Amino acid sequence: MTKFTEKAVSNFPLAYFYSAMQAFCMRIGAIESPLERLNQQRTQQQQLFTAFDNAYQQSRKSMTTKNVGDLDKMRDNYGWVMERVAALWAEKLDEDDLNIHGRRVQQVFKDYDFRTTEALVAENAKIDNMEQRFAEPTLAADLEAMGLTELNRRFVAKTAEIKQIMQQRNEENSAIATGIVKQTRDALEQAYQQTITYLNAVQELQPEESISQAAQYYNEDFRKIEQQLAQARKGGSVSPGGTTTPTTPENPGTNPGTGGGTGTTTPTDPGTGTGGGGTGGTGDEG
């Protein structure tokens, strides 16, 4: 018998709060139970989430979401081209003095398991670490030999722009935290706490497998969101092999997948998740 985590979300920045509520709505929506009160509560939860989503998208903070998505697409294209060029030099050139450039640069992408579908927080951290490697004299010479120096400069510059906008979105100043956004968030959070209290009470009195499964999946969603938030607040670092410290993804955050997996997302941010806000995956992280 598994119960839902009762950890507070009051201190979550908007995008991480959004991710948690999105994941929660999805998980309880999949519960198969005859409990009428559960049906009423999850209907209310979804309605309040929709109201919060609409308010969030209309707020000044969410106006930067499209900017993040556009920048992320450009940044991902730069990274994809760099990785592909390096792979072609490594695989298609027979001369050792040429393909060595491609092999070394390609290895950096492999070491950090670079993926353009990853949540923004995790991808940003990986690129920061990769850039430290590319700044080394040997790898800098490799990039220059393959004509990738300028592309790498833009790759890093777009990442810096994304991080700056994400930081702005993470700052819940009074202009954003008041008014309709705050009202809809407070209502959603109150309903969330009431629903969790009810579901956990059911699990104490008459445990249901469907609720246990939903709780297990949501607890994993929540754990990943907490880890991404901790990483964002600490500045994050990424170890070779793609492992982030403390862990991966923007927020940011989640657009949960089936089977207990999640992506990261915030409203209308493309490319993070199912994988970083809203309907899709970049994950961010605002």
PDB file of C-alpha atoms in Angstrom, residues 14-249:
ATOM      1  CA  LEU A  14       5.743  28.859 -10.392  1.00  0.00           C
ATOM      2  CA  ALA A  15       7.092  26.542 -13.074  1.00  0.00           C
ATOM      3  CA  TYR A  16       7.977  23.773 -10.610  1.00  0.00           C
ATOM      4  CA  PHE A  17       4.625  24.176  -8.890  1.00  0.00           C
ATOM      5  CA  TYR A  18       2.994  23.936 -12.315  1.00  0.00           C
ATOM      6  CA  SER A  19       4.909  20.742 -13.045  1.00  0.00           C
ATOM      7  CA  ALA A  20       3.847  19.140  -9.768  1.00  0.00           C
ATOM      8  CA  MET A  21       0.187  20.034 -10.266  1.00  0.00           C
ATOM      9  CA  GLN A  22       0.255  18.827 -13.864  1.00  0.00           C
ATOM     10  CA  ALA A  23       1.754  15.520 -12.791  1.00  0.00           C
ATOM     11  CA  PHE A  24      -0.724  15.143  -9.944  1.00  0.00           C
ATOM     12  CA  CYS A  25      -3.731  15.757 -12.221  1.00  0.00           C
ATOM     13  CA  MET A  26      -2.430  13.181 -14.655  1.00  0.00           C
ATOM     14  CA  ARG A  27      -1.777  10.525 -12.014  1.00  0.00           C
ATOM     15  CA  ILE A  28      -5.093  10.818 -10.206  1.00  0.00           C
ATOM     16  CA  GLY A  29      -6.872  10.983 -13.558  1.00  0.00           C
ATOM     17  CA  ALA A  30      -5.691   7.440 -14.231  1.00  0.00           C
ATOM     18  CA  ILE A  31      -7.098   6.009 -10.971  1.00  0.00           C
ATOM     19  CA  GLU A  32      -9.857   3.477 -11.543  1.00  0.00           C
ATOM     20  CA  SER A  33     -12.080   3.638  -8.482  1.00  0.00           C
ATOM     21  CA  PRO A  34     -15.826   3.722  -7.761  1.00  0.00           C
ATOM     22  CA  LEU A  35     -15.337   6.376  -5.077  1.00  0.00           C
ATOM     23  CA  GLU A  36     -17.686   9.234  -5.934  1.00  0.00           C
ATOM     24  CA  ARG A  37     -15.827  11.712  -3.773  1.00  0.00           C
ATOM     25  CA  LEU A  38     -12.626  10.953  -5.660  1.00  0.00           C
ATOM     26  CA  ASN A  39     -14.377  11.636  -8.958  1.00  0.00           C
ATOM     27  CA  GLN A  40     -15.587  14.982  -7.644  1.00  0.00           C
ATOM     28  CA  GLN A  41     -12.208  15.968  -6.261  1.00  0.00           C
ATOM     29  CA  ARG A  42     -10.218  15.161  -9.372  1.00  0.00           C
ATOM     30  CA  THR A  43     -12.732  17.023 -11.528  1.00  0.00           C
ATOM     31  CA  GLN A  44     -12.286  20.030  -9.275  1.00  0.00           C
ATOM     32  CA  GLN A  45      -8.503  19.583  -9.344  1.00  0.00           C
ATOM     33  CA  GLN A  46      -8.435  19.600 -13.133  1.00  0.00           C
ATOM     34  CA  GLN A  47     -10.698  22.655 -13.323  1.00  0.00           C
ATOM     35  CA  LEU A  48      -8.529  24.583 -10.885  1.00  0.00           C
ATOM     36  CA  PHE A  49      -5.380  23.512 -12.709  1.00  0.00           C
ATOM     37  CA  THR A  50      -6.835  24.774 -15.988  1.00  0.00           C
ATOM     38  CA  ALA A  51      -7.692  28.113 -14.353  1.00  0.00           C
ATOM     39  CA  PHE A  52      -4.169  28.387 -12.946  1.00  0.00           C
ATOM     40  CA  ASP A  53      -2.652  27.444 -16.307  1.00  0.00           C
ATOM     41  CA  ASN A  54      -4.649  30.147 -18.076  1.00  0.00           C
ATOM     42  CA  ALA A  55      -3.699  32.771 -15.495  1.00  0.00           C
ATOM     43  CA  TYR A  56      -0.055  31.744 -15.620  1.00  0.00           C
ATOM     44  CA  GLN A  57       0.098  32.019 -19.390  1.00  0.00           C
ATOM     45  CA  GLN A  58      -1.455  35.474 -19.254  1.00  0.00           C
ATOM     46  CA  SER A  59       0.957  36.737 -16.600  1.00  0.00           C
ATOM     47  CA  ARG A  60       4.011  38.804 -17.400  1.00  0.00           C
ATOM     48  CA  LYS A  61       6.232  35.903 -16.437  1.00  0.00           C
ATOM     49  CA  SER A  62       4.761  33.492 -18.945  1.00  0.00           C
ATOM     50  CA  MET A  63       5.257  35.975 -21.773  1.00  0.00           C
ATOM     51  CA  THR A  64       8.891  34.866 -21.793  1.00  0.00           C
ATOM     52  CA  THR A  65       7.941  31.234 -22.415  1.00  0.00           C
ATOM     53  CA  LYS A  66       7.888  31.530 -26.194  1.00  0.00           C
ATOM     54  CA  ASN A  67      11.236  33.322 -26.066  1.00  0.00           C
ATOM     55  CA  VAL A  68      12.745  30.399 -24.177  1.00  0.00           C
ATOM     56  CA  GLY A  69      11.275  27.922 -26.647  1.00  0.00           C
ATOM     57  CA  ASP A  70      12.615  29.811 -29.652  1.00  0.00           C
ATOM     58  CA  LEU A  71      16.069  30.194 -28.114  1.00  0.00           C
ATOM     59  CA  ASP A  72      16.151  26.546 -27.104  1.00  0.00           C
ATOM     60  CA  LYS A  73      15.328  25.463 -30.649  1.00  0.00           C
ATOM     61  CA  MET A  74      18.160  27.575 -32.040  1.00  0.00           C
ATOM     62  CA  ARG A  75      20.557  26.365 -29.352  1.00  0.00           C
ATOM     63  CA  ASP A  76      19.626  22.734 -29.968  1.00  0.00           C
ATOM     64  CA  ASN A  77      20.215  23.154 -33.690  1.00  0.00           C
ATOM     65  CA  TYR A  78      23.706  24.513 -33.043  1.00  0.00           C
ATOM     66  CA  GLY A  79      24.500  21.586 -30.774  1.00  0.00           C
ATOM     67  CA  TRP A  80      23.075  19.047 -33.212  1.00  0.00           C
ATOM     68  CA  VAL A  81      25.153  20.421 -36.102  1.00  0.00           C
ATOM     69  CA  MET A  82      28.317  20.480 -33.986  1.00  0.00           C
ATOM     70  CA  GLU A  83      27.821  16.894 -32.888  1.00  0.00           C
ATOM     71  CA  ARG A  84      26.982  15.737 -36.408  1.00  0.00           C
ATOM     72  CA  VAL A  85      29.990  17.463 -37.985  1.00  0.00           C
ATOM     73  CA  ALA A  86      32.259  15.941 -35.370  1.00  0.00           C
ATOM     74  CA  ALA A  87      30.773  12.501 -36.044  1.00  0.00           C
ATOM     75  CA  LEU A  88      31.323  12.883 -39.798  1.00  0.00           C
ATOM     76  CA  TRP A  89      34.949  13.883 -39.317  1.00  0.00           C
ATOM     77  CA  ALA A  90      35.449  10.943 -36.948  1.00  0.00           C
ATOM     78  CA  GLU A  91      33.704   8.338 -39.098  1.00  0.00           C
ATOM     79  CA  LYS A  92      34.185   9.400 -42.700  1.00  0.00           C
ATOM     80  CA  LEU A  93      37.765  10.715 -42.862  1.00  0.00           C
ATOM     81  CA  ASP A  94      40.472   8.097 -43.153  1.00  0.00           C
ATOM     82  CA  GLU A  95      43.418  10.346 -42.275  1.00  0.00           C
ATOM     83  CA  ASP A  96      44.291  10.085 -38.594  1.00  0.00           C
ATOM     84  CA  ASP A  97      45.423  13.698 -38.415  1.00  0.00           C
ATOM     85  CA  LEU A  98      41.917  14.779 -39.489  1.00  0.00           C
ATOM     86  CA  ASN A  99      39.552  12.359 -37.833  1.00  0.00           C
ATOM     87  CA  ILE A 100      41.223  12.845 -34.454  1.00  0.00           C
ATOM     88  CA  HIS A 101      39.569  16.285 -34.304  1.00  0.00           C
ATOM     89  CA  GLY A 102      36.161  14.757 -34.812  1.00  0.00           C
ATOM     90  CA  ARG A 103      36.752  11.925 -32.362  1.00  0.00           C
ATOM     91  CA  ARG A 104      37.740  14.233 -29.534  1.00  0.00           C
ATOM     92  CA  VAL A 105      34.829  16.642 -29.998  1.00  0.00           C
ATOM     93  CA  GLN A 106      32.358  13.811 -30.527  1.00  0.00           C
ATOM     94  CA  GLN A 107      33.557  12.211 -27.288  1.00  0.00           C
ATOM     95  CA  VAL A 108      32.575  15.287 -25.282  1.00  0.00           C
ATOM     96  CA  PHE A 109      28.987  14.981 -26.531  1.00  0.00           C
ATOM     97  CA  LYS A 110      29.062  11.277 -25.656  1.00  0.00           C
ATOM     98  CA  ASP A 111      30.559  11.859 -22.202  1.00  0.00           C
ATOM     99  CA  TYR A 112      27.703  14.152 -21.254  1.00  0.00           C
ATOM    100  CA  ASP A 113      25.001  12.192 -23.073  1.00  0.00           C
ATOM    101  CA  PHE A 114      23.911  15.399 -24.805  1.00  0.00           C
ATOM    102  CA  ARG A 115      20.250  15.229 -25.880  1.00  0.00           C
ATOM    103  CA  THR A 116      18.167  18.074 -27.270  1.00  0.00           C
ATOM    104  CA  THR A 117      14.998  16.532 -25.822  1.00  0.00           C
ATOM    105  CA  GLU A 118      16.235  16.961 -22.262  1.00  0.00           C
ATOM    106  CA  ALA A 119      14.775  19.343 -19.719  1.00  0.00           C
ATOM    107  CA  LEU A 120      16.220  22.838 -19.894  1.00  0.00           C
ATOM    108  CA  VAL A 121      17.749  22.851 -16.425  1.00  0.00           C
ATOM    109  CA  ALA A 122      19.664  19.646 -17.098  1.00  0.00           C
ATOM    110  CA  GLU A 123      20.646  20.676 -20.634  1.00  0.00           C
ATOM    111  CA  ASN A 124      21.922  24.042 -19.432  1.00  0.00           C
ATOM    112  CA  ALA A 125      24.076  22.375 -16.789  1.00  0.00           C
ATOM    113  CA  LYS A 126      25.487  19.914 -19.302  1.00  0.00           C
ATOM    114  CA  ILE A 127      26.394  22.666 -21.744  1.00  0.00           C
ATOM    115  CA  ASP A 128      28.141  24.616 -18.984  1.00  0.00           C
ATOM    116  CA  ASN A 129      30.286  21.578 -18.279  1.00  0.00           C
ATOM    117  CA  MET A 130      30.864  20.822 -21.950  1.00  0.00           C
ATOM    118  CA  GLU A 131      31.993  24.403 -22.537  1.00  0.00           C
ATOM    119  CA  GLN A 132      34.672  24.003 -19.889  1.00  0.00           C
ATOM    120  CA  ARG A 133      35.983  21.070 -21.901  1.00  0.00           C
ATOM    121  CA  PHE A 134      35.772  22.903 -25.224  1.00  0.00           C
ATOM    122  CA  ALA A 135      37.756  25.777 -23.721  1.00  0.00           C
ATOM    123  CA  GLU A 136      40.749  23.483 -23.235  1.00  0.00           C
ATOM    124  CA  PRO A 137      43.496  24.266 -25.797  1.00  0.00           C
ATOM    125  CA  THR A 138      43.361  20.904 -27.579  1.00  0.00           C
ATOM    126  CA  LEU A 139      39.594  20.846 -27.994  1.00  0.00           C
ATOM    127  CA  ALA A 140      39.516  24.543 -28.892  1.00  0.00           C
ATOM    128  CA  ALA A 141      41.973  23.731 -31.689  1.00  0.00           C
ATOM    129  CA  ASP A 142      39.776  20.809 -32.769  1.00  0.00           C
ATOM    130  CA  LEU A 143      36.752  23.095 -33.079  1.00  0.00           C
ATOM    131  CA  GLU A 144      38.755  25.602 -35.058  1.00  0.00           C
ATOM    132  CA  ALA A 145      40.069  22.918 -37.417  1.00  0.00           C
ATOM    133  CA  MET A 146      36.519  21.792 -38.193  1.00  0.00           C
ATOM    134  CA  GLY A 147      35.184  25.336 -38.531  1.00  0.00           C
ATOM    135  CA  LEU A 148      33.003  25.007 -35.435  1.00  0.00           C
ATOM    136  CA  THR A 149      34.400  27.806 -33.292  1.00  0.00           C
ATOM    137  CA  GLU A 150      31.721  30.328 -34.219  1.00  0.00           C
ATOM    138  CA  LEU A 151      28.962  27.741 -33.913  1.00  0.00           C
ATOM    139  CA  ASN A 152      30.177  26.838 -30.438  1.00  0.00           C
ATOM    140  CA  ARG A 153      30.245  30.518 -29.474  1.00  0.00           C
ATOM    141  CA  ARG A 154      26.598  30.846 -30.492  1.00  0.00           C
ATOM    142  CA  PHE A 155      25.781  27.556 -28.766  1.00  0.00           C
ATOM    143  CA  VAL A 156      27.070  28.965 -25.488  1.00  0.00           C
ATOM    144  CA  ALA A 157      25.587  32.431 -26.031  1.00  0.00           C
ATOM    145  CA  LYS A 158      22.071  31.042 -26.570  1.00  0.00           C
ATOM    146  CA  THR A 159      22.434  28.979 -23.416  1.00  0.00           C
ATOM    147  CA  ALA A 160      23.342  32.121 -21.473  1.00  0.00           C
ATOM    148  CA  GLU A 161      20.248  33.892 -22.838  1.00  0.00           C
ATOM    149  CA  ILE A 162      18.032  30.962 -21.872  1.00  0.00           C
ATOM    150  CA  LYS A 163      19.437  30.900 -18.337  1.00  0.00           C
ATOM    151  CA  GLN A 164      18.888  34.621 -17.943  1.00  0.00           C
ATOM    152  CA  ILE A 165      15.234  34.389 -18.979  1.00  0.00           C
ATOM    153  CA  MET A 166      14.703  31.344 -16.786  1.00  0.00           C
ATOM    154  CA  GLN A 167      16.116  33.258 -13.838  1.00  0.00           C
ATOM    155  CA  GLN A 168      13.685  36.085 -14.500  1.00  0.00           C
ATOM    156  CA  ARG A 169      10.828  33.601 -14.566  1.00  0.00           C
ATOM    157  CA  ASN A 170      11.987  32.065 -11.306  1.00  0.00           C
ATOM    158  CA  GLU A 171      11.773  35.375  -9.505  1.00  0.00           C
ATOM    159  CA  GLU A 172       8.240  35.510  -8.221  1.00  0.00           C
ATOM    160  CA  ASN A 173       8.131  39.207  -7.540  1.00  0.00           C
ATOM    161  CA  SER A 174       5.073  40.880  -6.148  1.00  0.00           C
ATOM    162  CA  ALA A 175       3.830  41.964  -9.546  1.00  0.00           C
ATOM    163  CA  ILE A 176       3.431  38.342 -10.589  1.00  0.00           C
ATOM    164  CA  ALA A 177       2.639  36.679  -7.270  1.00  0.00           C
ATOM    165  CA  THR A 178      -0.393  38.895  -6.679  1.00  0.00           C
ATOM    166  CA  GLY A 179      -3.713  39.078  -8.471  1.00  0.00           C
ATOM    167  CA  ILE A 180      -5.259  36.274 -10.497  1.00  0.00           C
ATOM    168  CA  VAL A 181      -2.102  34.147 -10.630  1.00  0.00           C
ATOM    169  CA  LYS A 182      -1.805  34.045  -6.848  1.00  0.00           C
ATOM    170  CA  GLN A 183      -5.533  33.474  -6.396  1.00  0.00           C
ATOM    171  CA  THR A 184      -5.662  30.527  -8.783  1.00  0.00           C
ATOM    172  CA  ARG A 185      -2.460  29.069  -7.362  1.00  0.00           C
ATOM    173  CA  ASP A 186      -3.767  29.266  -3.787  1.00  0.00           C
ATOM    174  CA  ALA A 187      -7.069  27.633  -4.744  1.00  0.00           C
ATOM    175  CA  LEU A 188      -5.288  24.870  -6.643  1.00  0.00           C
ATOM    176  CA  GLU A 189      -2.859  24.210  -3.812  1.00  0.00           C
ATOM    177  CA  GLN A 190      -5.667  24.015  -1.251  1.00  0.00           C
ATOM    178  CA  ALA A 191      -7.587  21.498  -3.373  1.00  0.00           C
ATOM    179  CA  TYR A 192      -4.369  19.539  -3.930  1.00  0.00           C
ATOM    180  CA  GLN A 193      -3.758  19.214  -0.196  1.00  0.00           C
ATOM    181  CA  GLN A 194      -7.366  18.193   0.444  1.00  0.00           C
ATOM    182  CA  THR A 195      -7.281  15.555  -2.292  1.00  0.00           C
ATOM    183  CA  ILE A 196      -4.026  14.069  -1.034  1.00  0.00           C
ATOM    184  CA  THR A 197      -5.379  13.973   2.526  1.00  0.00           C
ATOM    185  CA  TYR A 198      -8.474  12.145   1.309  1.00  0.00           C
ATOM    186  CA  LEU A 199      -6.578   9.642  -0.862  1.00  0.00           C
ATOM    187  CA  ASN A 200      -4.158   8.814   1.930  1.00  0.00           C
ATOM    188  CA  ALA A 201      -7.073   8.327   4.331  1.00  0.00           C
ATOM    189  CA  VAL A 202      -8.610   5.894   1.852  1.00  0.00           C
ATOM    190  CA  GLN A 203      -5.323   4.017   1.724  1.00  0.00           C
ATOM    191  CA  GLU A 204      -5.350   3.683   5.494  1.00  0.00           C
ATOM    192  CA  LEU A 205      -8.919   2.370   5.658  1.00  0.00           C
ATOM    193  CA  GLN A 206      -9.421   0.464   2.414  1.00  0.00           C
ATOM    194  CA  PRO A 207      -6.282   0.385   0.284  1.00  0.00           C
ATOM    195  CA  GLU A 208      -6.850   0.248  -3.473  1.00  0.00           C
ATOM    196  CA  GLU A 209      -4.223  -0.964  -5.932  1.00  0.00           C
ATOM    197  CA  SER A 210      -5.077   1.704  -8.475  1.00  0.00           C
ATOM    198  CA  ILE A 211      -4.507   4.443  -5.896  1.00  0.00           C
ATOM    199  CA  SER A 212      -1.270   2.809  -4.769  1.00  0.00           C
ATOM    200  CA  GLN A 213       0.019   2.759  -8.339  1.00  0.00           C
ATOM    201  CA  ALA A 214      -0.940   6.397  -8.901  1.00  0.00           C
ATOM    202  CA  ALA A 215       0.766   7.353  -5.634  1.00  0.00           C
ATOM    203  CA  GLN A 216       3.910   5.471  -6.574  1.00  0.00           C
ATOM    204  CA  TYR A 217       4.136   7.201  -9.947  1.00  0.00           C
ATOM    205  CA  TYR A 218       3.365  10.637  -8.542  1.00  0.00           C
ATOM    206  CA  ASN A 219       5.892  10.284  -5.735  1.00  0.00           C
ATOM    207  CA  GLU A 220       8.536   9.563  -8.365  1.00  0.00           C
ATOM    208  CA  ASP A 221       7.379  12.564 -10.404  1.00  0.00           C
ATOM    209  CA  PHE A 222       7.611  14.723  -7.285  1.00  0.00           C
ATOM    210  CA  ARG A 223      11.063  13.421  -6.404  1.00  0.00           C
ATOM    211  CA  LYS A 224      12.392  14.366  -9.826  1.00  0.00           C
ATOM    212  CA  ILE A 225      10.868  17.836  -9.627  1.00  0.00           C
ATOM    213  CA  GLU A 226      12.455  18.365  -6.201  1.00  0.00           C
ATOM    214  CA  GLN A 227      15.819  17.255  -7.540  1.00  0.00           C
ATOM    215  CA  GLN A 228      15.595  19.583 -10.522  1.00  0.00           C
ATOM    216  CA  LEU A 229      14.649  22.472  -8.257  1.00  0.00           C
ATOM    217  CA  ALA A 230      17.563  21.714  -5.941  1.00  0.00           C
ATOM    218  CA  GLN A 231      19.901  21.585  -8.928  1.00  0.00           C
ATOM    219  CA  ALA A 232      18.619  24.900 -10.254  1.00  0.00           C
ATOM    220  CA  ARG A 233      19.060  26.598  -6.879  1.00  0.00           C
ATOM    221  CA  LYS A 234      22.575  25.261  -6.430  1.00  0.00           C
ATOM    222  CA  GLY A 235      23.670  26.050  -9.975  1.00  0.00           C
ATOM    223  CA  GLY A 236      23.864  22.347 -10.813  1.00  0.00           C
ATOM    224  CA  SER A 237      26.731  20.319 -12.213  1.00  0.00           C
ATOM    225  CA  VAL A 238      26.768  17.421 -14.589  1.00  0.00           C
ATOM    226  CA  SER A 239      29.023  14.417 -14.482  1.00  0.00           C
ATOM    227  CA  PRO A 240      30.225  12.621 -17.616  1.00  0.00           C
ATOM    228  CA  GLY A 241      27.730  10.036 -18.735  1.00  0.00           C
ATOM    229  CA  GLY A 242      24.805  12.399 -18.436  1.00  0.00           C
ATOM    230  CA  THR A 243      24.217  12.160 -14.696  1.00  0.00           C
ATOM    231  CA  THR A 244      23.282  15.481 -13.199  1.00  0.00           C
ATOM    232  CA  THR A 245      24.042  16.482  -9.667  1.00  0.00           C
ATOM    233  CA  PRO A 246      21.843  16.249  -7.768  1.00  0.00           C
ATOM    234  CA  THR A 247      19.936  14.960 -10.796  1.00  0.00           C
ATOM    235  CA  THR A 248      18.320  15.894 -14.063  1.00  0.00           C
ATOM    236  CA  PRO A 249      15.073  18.768 -15.641  1.00  0.00           C
TER     237      PRO A 249
END
